[in-house]
Amino acid sequence: MTCAREVWSSPIFLRINVVITAVWAASFTVTAAALAVAGTLAPHATVPAVALNVAGIALPAVFTARYPGIVAARHGVAA
C-alpha cells in the first residue's frame, strides 16, 4: 500500500505507522521467546516451531493490512 507524500506528516499517518511497527516488534519478540521455550521443551519438534514462525509472521501481517482501514473509518478519512 502506498500513499501520497502529503500525508506523511499527518498525525494519523504517523500514529498508524508507530502502532504497526510496535505490533511487528512485539510479534518478533513473542515469537522468539516462544521458540526458545519450545526449543527447550521439545528440541526436535519441527511442527510447533514452524507453526510459531508462521503465526509470528501471519498475525502482524493481517494486522498491518487491516489496521489503517480501521483507523481511517474511525476518523472518517479515506484509507
mmCIF file of C-alpha atoms in Angstrom:
data_model
loop_
_atom_site.group_PDB
_atom_site.id
_atom_site.type_symbol
_atom_site.label_atom_id
_atom_site.label_comp_id
_atom_site.label_asym_id
_atom_site.label_seq_id
_atom_site.Cartn_x
_atom_site.Cartn_y
_atom_site.Cartn_z
ATOM 1 C CA MET A 1 0.000 0.000 0.000
ATOM 2 C CA THR A 2 1.319 3.412 -0.883
ATOM 3 C CA CYS A 3 0.192 6.885 -0.002
ATOM 4 C CA ALA A 4 0.825 10.421 -1.170
ATOM 5 C CA ARG A 5 3.733 12.360 0.281
ATOM 6 C CA GLU A 6 1.282 14.959 1.581
ATOM 7 C CA VAL A 7 0.037 12.600 4.300
ATOM 8 C CA TRP A 8 3.462 11.501 5.532
ATOM 9 C CA SER A 9 3.497 14.214 8.196
ATOM 10 C CA SER A 10 -0.134 13.717 9.233
ATOM 11 C CA PRO A 11 -0.530 12.779 12.923
ATOM 12 C CA ILE A 12 -2.899 9.932 11.976
ATOM 13 C CA PHE A 13 -0.437 8.525 9.421
ATOM 14 C CA LEU A 14 2.419 8.717 11.901
ATOM 15 C CA ARG A 15 0.360 7.095 14.670
ATOM 16 C CA ILE A 16 -0.699 4.251 12.366
ATOM 17 C CA ASN A 17 2.919 3.560 11.484
ATOM 18 C CA VAL A 18 4.080 3.706 15.103
ATOM 19 C CA VAL A 19 1.396 1.193 16.102
ATOM 20 C CA ILE A 20 2.174 -1.135 13.182
ATOM 21 C CA THR A 21 5.893 -1.004 13.987
ATOM 22 C CA ALA A 22 5.177 -1.802 17.649
ATOM 23 C CA VAL A 23 2.976 -4.749 16.675
ATOM 24 C CA TRP A 24 5.742 -6.189 14.473
ATOM 25 C CA ALA A 25 8.349 -5.682 17.202
ATOM 26 C CA ALA A 26 6.120 -7.358 19.783
ATOM 27 C CA SER A 27 5.396 -10.210 17.410
ATOM 28 C CA PHE A 28 9.100 -10.846 16.765
ATOM 29 C CA THR A 29 9.835 -10.715 20.487
ATOM 30 C CA VAL A 30 6.993 -13.052 21.466
ATOM 31 C CA THR A 31 7.830 -15.448 18.623
ATOM 32 C CA ALA A 32 11.486 -15.576 19.658
ATOM 33 C CA ALA A 33 10.566 -16.240 23.289
ATOM 34 C CA ALA A 34 8.042 -18.911 22.320
ATOM 35 C CA LEU A 35 10.581 -20.588 20.031
ATOM 36 C CA ALA A 36 13.157 -20.539 22.841
ATOM 37 C CA VAL A 37 10.721 -22.211 25.222
ATOM 38 C CA ALA A 38 9.541 -24.706 22.601
ATOM 39 C CA GLY A 39 13.133 -25.495 21.660
ATOM 40 C CA THR A 40 13.985 -26.165 25.288
ATOM 41 C CA LEU A 41 10.957 -28.368 25.940
ATOM 42 C CA ALA A 42 10.994 -30.255 22.645
ATOM 43 C CA PRO A 43 14.205 -29.568 20.735
ATOM 44 C CA HIS A 44 13.359 -31.801 17.764
ATOM 45 C CA ALA A 45 9.706 -30.815 17.331
ATOM 46 C CA THR A 46 9.594 -29.192 13.906
ATOM 47 C CA VAL A 47 5.831 -28.710 13.589
ATOM 48 C CA PRO A 48 5.453 -26.426 16.629
ATOM 49 C CA ALA A 49 8.463 -24.373 15.502
ATOM 50 C CA VAL A 50 7.034 -23.926 12.015
ATOM 51 C CA ALA A 51 3.589 -23.087 13.426
ATOM 52 C CA LEU A 52 5.079 -20.462 15.756
ATOM 53 C CA ASN A 53 7.053 -18.898 12.899
ATOM 54 C CA VAL A 54 4.031 -18.817 10.594
ATOM 55 C CA ALA A 55 1.861 -17.262 13.312
ATOM 56 C CA GLY A 56 4.626 -14.775 14.139
ATOM 57 C CA ILE A 57 4.522 -13.503 10.559
ATOM 58 C CA ALA A 58 0.875 -14.021 9.589
ATOM 59 C CA LEU A 59 -0.760 -12.319 12.570
ATOM 60 C CA PRO A 60 1.081 -8.991 12.304
ATOM 61 C CA ALA A 61 0.724 -9.109 8.509
ATOM 62 C CA VAL A 62 -3.047 -9.342 8.838
ATOM 63 C CA PHE A 63 -2.975 -6.547 11.409
ATOM 64 C CA THR A 64 -0.888 -4.401 9.040
ATOM 65 C CA ALA A 65 -3.380 -4.937 6.244
ATOM 66 C CA ARG A 66 -6.462 -4.132 8.339
ATOM 67 C CA TYR A 67 -5.404 -1.512 10.876
ATOM 68 C CA PRO A 68 -5.099 1.511 8.562
ATOM 69 C CA GLY A 69 -8.650 0.962 7.302
ATOM 70 C CA ILE A 70 -9.988 0.663 10.838
ATOM 71 C CA VAL A 71 -8.312 3.915 11.885
ATOM 72 C CA ALA A 72 -9.461 5.672 8.713
ATOM 73 C CA ALA A 73 -13.055 4.592 9.336
ATOM 74 C CA ARG A 74 -12.834 5.723 12.957
ATOM 75 C CA HIS A 75 -11.624 9.170 11.917
ATOM 76 C CA GLY A 76 -13.816 9.469 8.828
ATOM 77 C CA VAL A 77 -10.934 9.757 6.357
ATOM 78 C CA ALA A 78 -10.031 7.769 3.237
ATOM 79 C CA ALA A 79 -7.688 4.857 3.807
#
